[in-house]
Short mmCIF file of C-alpha atoms in Angstrom, two decimals:
data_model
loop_
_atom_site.label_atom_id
_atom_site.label_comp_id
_atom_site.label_asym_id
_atom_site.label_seq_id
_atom_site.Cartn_x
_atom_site.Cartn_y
_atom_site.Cartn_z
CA UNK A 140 153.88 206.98 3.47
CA UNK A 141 154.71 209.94 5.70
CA UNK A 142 151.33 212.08 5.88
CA UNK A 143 151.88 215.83 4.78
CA UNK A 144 148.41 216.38 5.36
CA UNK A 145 148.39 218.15 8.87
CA UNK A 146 147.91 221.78 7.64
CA UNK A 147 146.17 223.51 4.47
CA UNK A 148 147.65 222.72 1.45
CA UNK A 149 147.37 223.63 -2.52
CA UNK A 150 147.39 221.58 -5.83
CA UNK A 151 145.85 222.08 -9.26
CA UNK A 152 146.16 221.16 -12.63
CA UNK A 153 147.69 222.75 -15.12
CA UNK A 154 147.69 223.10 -18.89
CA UNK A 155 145.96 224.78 -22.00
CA UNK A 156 143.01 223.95 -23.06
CA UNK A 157 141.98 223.05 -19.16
CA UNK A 158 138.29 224.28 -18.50
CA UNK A 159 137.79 220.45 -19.66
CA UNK A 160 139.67 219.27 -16.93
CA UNK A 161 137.95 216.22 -14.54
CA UNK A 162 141.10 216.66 -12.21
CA UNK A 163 139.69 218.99 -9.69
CA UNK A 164 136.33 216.66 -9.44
CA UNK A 165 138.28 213.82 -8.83
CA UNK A 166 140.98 214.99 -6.09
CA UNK A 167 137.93 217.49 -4.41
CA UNK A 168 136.74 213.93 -3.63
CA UNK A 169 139.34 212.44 -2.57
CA UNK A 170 139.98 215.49 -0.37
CA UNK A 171 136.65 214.63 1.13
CA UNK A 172 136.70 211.27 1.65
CA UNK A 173 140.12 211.34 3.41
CA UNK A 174 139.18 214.19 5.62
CA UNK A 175 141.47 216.83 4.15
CA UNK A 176 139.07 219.77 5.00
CA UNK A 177 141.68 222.41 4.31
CA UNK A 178 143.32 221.50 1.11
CA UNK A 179 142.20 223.05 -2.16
CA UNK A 180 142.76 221.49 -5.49
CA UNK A 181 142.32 224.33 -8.73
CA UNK A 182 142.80 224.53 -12.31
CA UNK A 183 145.20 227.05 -13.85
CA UNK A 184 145.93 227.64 -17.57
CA UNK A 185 148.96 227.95 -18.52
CA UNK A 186 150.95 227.43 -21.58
CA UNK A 187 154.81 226.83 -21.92
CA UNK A 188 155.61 230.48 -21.96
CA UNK A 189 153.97 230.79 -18.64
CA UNK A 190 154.96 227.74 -17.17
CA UNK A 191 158.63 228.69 -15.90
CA UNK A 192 157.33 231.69 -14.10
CA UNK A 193 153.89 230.27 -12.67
CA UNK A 194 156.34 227.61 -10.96
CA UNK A 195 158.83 229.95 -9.52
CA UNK A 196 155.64 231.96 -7.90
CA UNK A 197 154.34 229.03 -5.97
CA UNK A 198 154.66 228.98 -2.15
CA UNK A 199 155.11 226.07 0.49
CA UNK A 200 151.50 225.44 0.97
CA UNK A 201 152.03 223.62 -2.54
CA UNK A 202 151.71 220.38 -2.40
CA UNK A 203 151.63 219.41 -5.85
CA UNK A 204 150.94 219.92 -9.47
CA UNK A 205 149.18 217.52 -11.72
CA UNK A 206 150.32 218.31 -15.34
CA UNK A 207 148.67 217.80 -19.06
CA UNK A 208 149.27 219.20 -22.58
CA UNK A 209 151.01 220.77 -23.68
CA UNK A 210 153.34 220.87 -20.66
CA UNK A 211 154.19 217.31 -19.90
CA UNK A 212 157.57 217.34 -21.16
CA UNK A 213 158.32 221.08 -20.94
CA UNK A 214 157.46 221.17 -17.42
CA UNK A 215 161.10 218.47 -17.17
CA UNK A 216 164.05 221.04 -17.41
CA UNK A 217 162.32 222.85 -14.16
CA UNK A 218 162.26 220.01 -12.23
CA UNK A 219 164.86 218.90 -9.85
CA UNK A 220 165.04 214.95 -10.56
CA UNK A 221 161.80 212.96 -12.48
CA UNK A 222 161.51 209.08 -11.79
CA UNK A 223 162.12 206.37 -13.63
CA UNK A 224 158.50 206.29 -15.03
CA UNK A 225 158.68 209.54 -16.27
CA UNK A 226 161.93 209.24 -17.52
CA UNK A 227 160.97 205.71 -19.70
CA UNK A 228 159.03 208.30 -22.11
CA UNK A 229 160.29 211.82 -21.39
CA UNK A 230 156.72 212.95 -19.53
CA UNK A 231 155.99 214.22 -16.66
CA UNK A 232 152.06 214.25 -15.48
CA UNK A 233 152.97 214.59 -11.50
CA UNK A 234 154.96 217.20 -9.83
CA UNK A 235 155.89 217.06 -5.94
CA UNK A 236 157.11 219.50 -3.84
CA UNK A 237 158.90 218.01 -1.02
CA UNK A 238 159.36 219.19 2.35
CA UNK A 239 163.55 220.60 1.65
CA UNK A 240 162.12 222.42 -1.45
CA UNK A 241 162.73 220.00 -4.48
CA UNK A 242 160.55 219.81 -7.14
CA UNK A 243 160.19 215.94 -8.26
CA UNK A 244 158.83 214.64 -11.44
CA UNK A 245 156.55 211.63 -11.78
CA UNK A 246 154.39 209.71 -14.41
CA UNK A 247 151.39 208.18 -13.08
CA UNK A 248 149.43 207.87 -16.85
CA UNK A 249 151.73 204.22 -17.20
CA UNK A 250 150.81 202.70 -13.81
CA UNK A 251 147.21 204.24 -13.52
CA UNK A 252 146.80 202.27 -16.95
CA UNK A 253 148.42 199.00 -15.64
CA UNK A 254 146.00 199.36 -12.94
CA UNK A 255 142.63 200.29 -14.99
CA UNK A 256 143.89 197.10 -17.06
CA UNK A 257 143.98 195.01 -13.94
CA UNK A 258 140.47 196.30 -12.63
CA UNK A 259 138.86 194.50 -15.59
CA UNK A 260 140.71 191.60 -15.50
CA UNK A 261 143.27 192.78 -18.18
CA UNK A 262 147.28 191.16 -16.29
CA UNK A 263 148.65 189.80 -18.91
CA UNK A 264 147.88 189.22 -22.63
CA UNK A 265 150.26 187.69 -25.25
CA UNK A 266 150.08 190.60 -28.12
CA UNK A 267 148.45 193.94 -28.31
CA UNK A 268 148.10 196.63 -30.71
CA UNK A 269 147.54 200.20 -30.70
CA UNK A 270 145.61 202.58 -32.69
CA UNK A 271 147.73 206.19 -32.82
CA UNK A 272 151.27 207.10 -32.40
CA UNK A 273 151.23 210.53 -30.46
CA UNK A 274 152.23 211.47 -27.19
CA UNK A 275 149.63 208.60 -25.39
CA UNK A 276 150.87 205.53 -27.57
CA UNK A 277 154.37 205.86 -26.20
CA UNK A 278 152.88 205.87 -22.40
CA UNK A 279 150.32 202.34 -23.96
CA UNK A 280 153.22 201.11 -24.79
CA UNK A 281 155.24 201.29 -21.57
CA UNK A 282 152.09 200.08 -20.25
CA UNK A 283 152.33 197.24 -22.73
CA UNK A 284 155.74 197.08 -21.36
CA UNK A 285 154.96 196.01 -17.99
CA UNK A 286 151.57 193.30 -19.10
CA UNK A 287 152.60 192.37 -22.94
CA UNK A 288 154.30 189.02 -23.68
CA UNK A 289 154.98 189.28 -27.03
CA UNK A 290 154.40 191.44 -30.25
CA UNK A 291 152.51 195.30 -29.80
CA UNK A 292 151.37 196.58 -33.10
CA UNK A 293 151.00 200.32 -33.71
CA UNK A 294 148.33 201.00 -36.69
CA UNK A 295 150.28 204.93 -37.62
CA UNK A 296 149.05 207.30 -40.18
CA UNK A 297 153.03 208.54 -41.75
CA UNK A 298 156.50 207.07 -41.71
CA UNK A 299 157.69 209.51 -39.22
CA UNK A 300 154.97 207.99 -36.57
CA UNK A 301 155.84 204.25 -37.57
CA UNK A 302 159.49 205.36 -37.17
CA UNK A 303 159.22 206.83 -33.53
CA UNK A 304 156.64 204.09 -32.35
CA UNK A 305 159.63 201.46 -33.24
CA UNK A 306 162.43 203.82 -31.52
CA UNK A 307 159.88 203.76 -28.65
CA UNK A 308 159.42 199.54 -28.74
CA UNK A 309 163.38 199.50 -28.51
CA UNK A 310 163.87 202.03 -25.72
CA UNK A 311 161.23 200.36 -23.83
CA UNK A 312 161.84 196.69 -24.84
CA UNK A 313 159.11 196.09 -26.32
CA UNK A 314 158.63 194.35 -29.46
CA UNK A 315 157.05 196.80 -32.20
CA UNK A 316 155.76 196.46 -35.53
CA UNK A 317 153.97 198.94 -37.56
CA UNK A 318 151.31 199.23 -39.62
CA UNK A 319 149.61 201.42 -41.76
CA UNK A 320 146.37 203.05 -40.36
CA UNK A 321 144.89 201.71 -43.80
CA UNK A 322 144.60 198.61 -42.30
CA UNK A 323 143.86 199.47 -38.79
CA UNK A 324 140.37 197.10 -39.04
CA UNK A 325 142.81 194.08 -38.50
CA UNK A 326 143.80 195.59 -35.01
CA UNK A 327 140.65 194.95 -33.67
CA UNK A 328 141.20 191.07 -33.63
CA UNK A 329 144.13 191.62 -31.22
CA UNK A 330 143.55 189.92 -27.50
CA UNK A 331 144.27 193.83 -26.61
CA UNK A 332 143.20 197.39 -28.50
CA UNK A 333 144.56 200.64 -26.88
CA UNK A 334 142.79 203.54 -28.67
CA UNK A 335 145.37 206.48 -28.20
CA UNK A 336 143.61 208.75 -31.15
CA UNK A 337 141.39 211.99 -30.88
CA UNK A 338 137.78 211.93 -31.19
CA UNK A 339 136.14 210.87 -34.26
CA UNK A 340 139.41 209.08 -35.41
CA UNK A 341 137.95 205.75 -35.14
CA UNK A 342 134.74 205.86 -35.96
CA UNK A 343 134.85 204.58 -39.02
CA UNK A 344 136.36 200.97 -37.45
CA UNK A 345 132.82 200.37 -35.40
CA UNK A 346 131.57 198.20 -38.16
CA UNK A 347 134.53 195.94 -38.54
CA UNK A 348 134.49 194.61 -34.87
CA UNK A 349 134.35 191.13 -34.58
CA UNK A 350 131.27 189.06 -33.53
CA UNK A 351 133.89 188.50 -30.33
CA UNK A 352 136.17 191.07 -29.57
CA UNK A 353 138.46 191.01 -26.43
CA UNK A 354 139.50 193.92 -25.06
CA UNK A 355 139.66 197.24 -25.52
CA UNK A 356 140.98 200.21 -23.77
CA UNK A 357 139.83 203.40 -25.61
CA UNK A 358 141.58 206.17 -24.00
CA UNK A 359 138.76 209.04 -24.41
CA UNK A 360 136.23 210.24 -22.01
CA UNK A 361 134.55 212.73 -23.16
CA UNK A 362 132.21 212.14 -25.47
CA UNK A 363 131.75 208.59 -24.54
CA UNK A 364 130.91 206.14 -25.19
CA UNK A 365 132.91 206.41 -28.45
CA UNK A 366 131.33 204.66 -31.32
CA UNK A 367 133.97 201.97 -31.65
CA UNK A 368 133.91 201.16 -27.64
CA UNK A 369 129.58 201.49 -28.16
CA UNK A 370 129.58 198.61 -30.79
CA UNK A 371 132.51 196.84 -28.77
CA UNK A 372 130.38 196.62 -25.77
CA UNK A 373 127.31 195.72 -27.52
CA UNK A 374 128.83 192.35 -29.20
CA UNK A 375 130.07 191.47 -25.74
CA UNK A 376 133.82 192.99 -25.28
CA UNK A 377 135.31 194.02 -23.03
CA UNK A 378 136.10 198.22 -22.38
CA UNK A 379 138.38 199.95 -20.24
CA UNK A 380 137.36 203.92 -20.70
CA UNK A 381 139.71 207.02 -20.62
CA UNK A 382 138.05 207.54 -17.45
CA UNK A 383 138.72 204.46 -15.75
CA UNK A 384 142.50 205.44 -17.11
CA UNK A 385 141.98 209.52 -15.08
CA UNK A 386 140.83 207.60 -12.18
CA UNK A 387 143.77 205.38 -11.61
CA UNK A 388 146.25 208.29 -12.33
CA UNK A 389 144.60 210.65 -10.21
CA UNK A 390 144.41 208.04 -7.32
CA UNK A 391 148.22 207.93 -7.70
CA UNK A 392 148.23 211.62 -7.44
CA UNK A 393 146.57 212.06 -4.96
CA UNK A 394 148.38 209.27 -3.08
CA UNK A 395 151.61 210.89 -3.71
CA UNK A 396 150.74 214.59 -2.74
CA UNK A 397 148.84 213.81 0.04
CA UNK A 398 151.23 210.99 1.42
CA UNK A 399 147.93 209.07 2.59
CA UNK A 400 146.28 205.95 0.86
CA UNK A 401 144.44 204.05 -0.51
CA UNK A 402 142.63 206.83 -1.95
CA UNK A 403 138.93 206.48 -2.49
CA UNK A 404 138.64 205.48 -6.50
CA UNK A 405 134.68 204.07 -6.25
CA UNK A 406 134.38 208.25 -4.87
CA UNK A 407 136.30 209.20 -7.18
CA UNK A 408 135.04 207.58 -10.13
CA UNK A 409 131.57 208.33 -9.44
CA UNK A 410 132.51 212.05 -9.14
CA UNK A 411 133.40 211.93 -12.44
CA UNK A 412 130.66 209.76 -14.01
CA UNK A 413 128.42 213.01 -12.29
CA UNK A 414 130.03 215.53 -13.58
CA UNK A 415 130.29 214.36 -17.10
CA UNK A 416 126.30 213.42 -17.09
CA UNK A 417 126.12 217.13 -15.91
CA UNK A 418 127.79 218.84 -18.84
#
């Protein structure tokens, strides 16, 4: 890569709620570890009426912007070109400012979970299903995209979410069957469980984990662990956390702002694990 990293720079992370945000832990580190005494990494928060103007306003020293709800797909039309990535599921977690002024979009959610996946262990597995059908399924699934052999099934809650998780499967070609969330238990004997829902949501499937589970990837952080991934650990199972998944993506981010890599993810990571025992 060619290193922008020669004079003070800016990047933050923007969105609504964002107080919550582990971003700035995790690239403050990174900033550390590489040596980057004069770049700054902040939190804004900004909604989608804000987010047209707050973009114009920013200045060269920008480096980058990493991006969460609700503005990963609003943030698209004031973008100059988004990559391939992003464009597989219409969202956009990265923005780059290059040198000649463009603004580029990229997703880093899909590979950051690839890689998570890989850090267990997790390359390849022949089926996989996933619990949820918002925004986060369709990025599991492009994840699914790149490590699934065979058949992903989506455990949805309506019609309308078992109808856009299949228009997902056949824009990303990847072979998708729905279920209703009624039955979600029989997910959890899949060789792969991706947990896209909001707190709480599967709580009530801790007791029907099997005496030996395989994997799961449970995309929450915060509170954690989550009851499901608490009794899927304790029977032996394997767990990938939502913050082994904000690592990875911020280790791309920070890899594609700062033009310098490897970042530091064991410095990273640990930054996090701190400053989630802290709150």
């Amino acid at each position: 890569m060619t290193s922008r990293a020669t004079a003070a720079r800016r990047a933050a992370v923007l969105g609504k709620p964002i107080a919550h945000s582990l971003s700035p832990v995790l690239h403050r580190a990174a900033y550390e570890e590489l040596g980057l005494t004069d770049w700054s990494y902040d939190r804004f928060e900004v909604d989608e009426a804000a987010l047209p103007g707050f973009v114009e306003g920013l200045g060269p020293e920008w480096a980058g912007l990493s991006v969460t709800m609700p503005l990963k797909r609003a943030v698209i039309p004031l973008l100059d070109g988004i990559s391939e990535t992003a464009a597989s599921v219409e969202t956009v977690n990265t923005v780059l400012f290059t040198e000649d002024g463009r603004r580029l979009g990229d997703n880093t959610d899909i590979p950051g979970m690839v890689a998570a996946l890989g850090e267990r262990g997790i390359e390849q597995v022949d089926s996989a299903a996933i619990l949820g059908a918002g925004a986060t399924a369709s990025s599991a699934l492009a994840a699914l995209a790149r490590i699934c052999t065979g058949e992903v099934v989506a455990y949805v809650r309506s019609e309308a979410r078992a109808v856009e998780m299949r228009q997902w499967g056949e824009r990303l070609d990847v072979e998708v069957r729905t279920a209703d969330w009624a039955d979600a238990a029989e997910a959890l004997r899949a060789p792969l469980v991706v947990a896209t829902t909001p707190a709480g949501a599967t709580d009530a499937l801790a007791h029907a984990v099997p005496e030996r589970p395989a994997a799961l990837f449970d995309v929450l952080y915060d509170p954690w662990p989550t009851e499901l991934a608490a009794r899927w650990s304790m029977t032996g199972g394997a767990v990938v956390s939502g913050l082994d998944l904000l690592v990875h993506q911020a280790v791309l981010q920070v890899e594609l702002m700062t033009g310098l890599g490897p970042a530091p993810v064991e410095a990273m990571r640990k930054a996090g694990e701190h400053a989630l025992a802290a709150r």
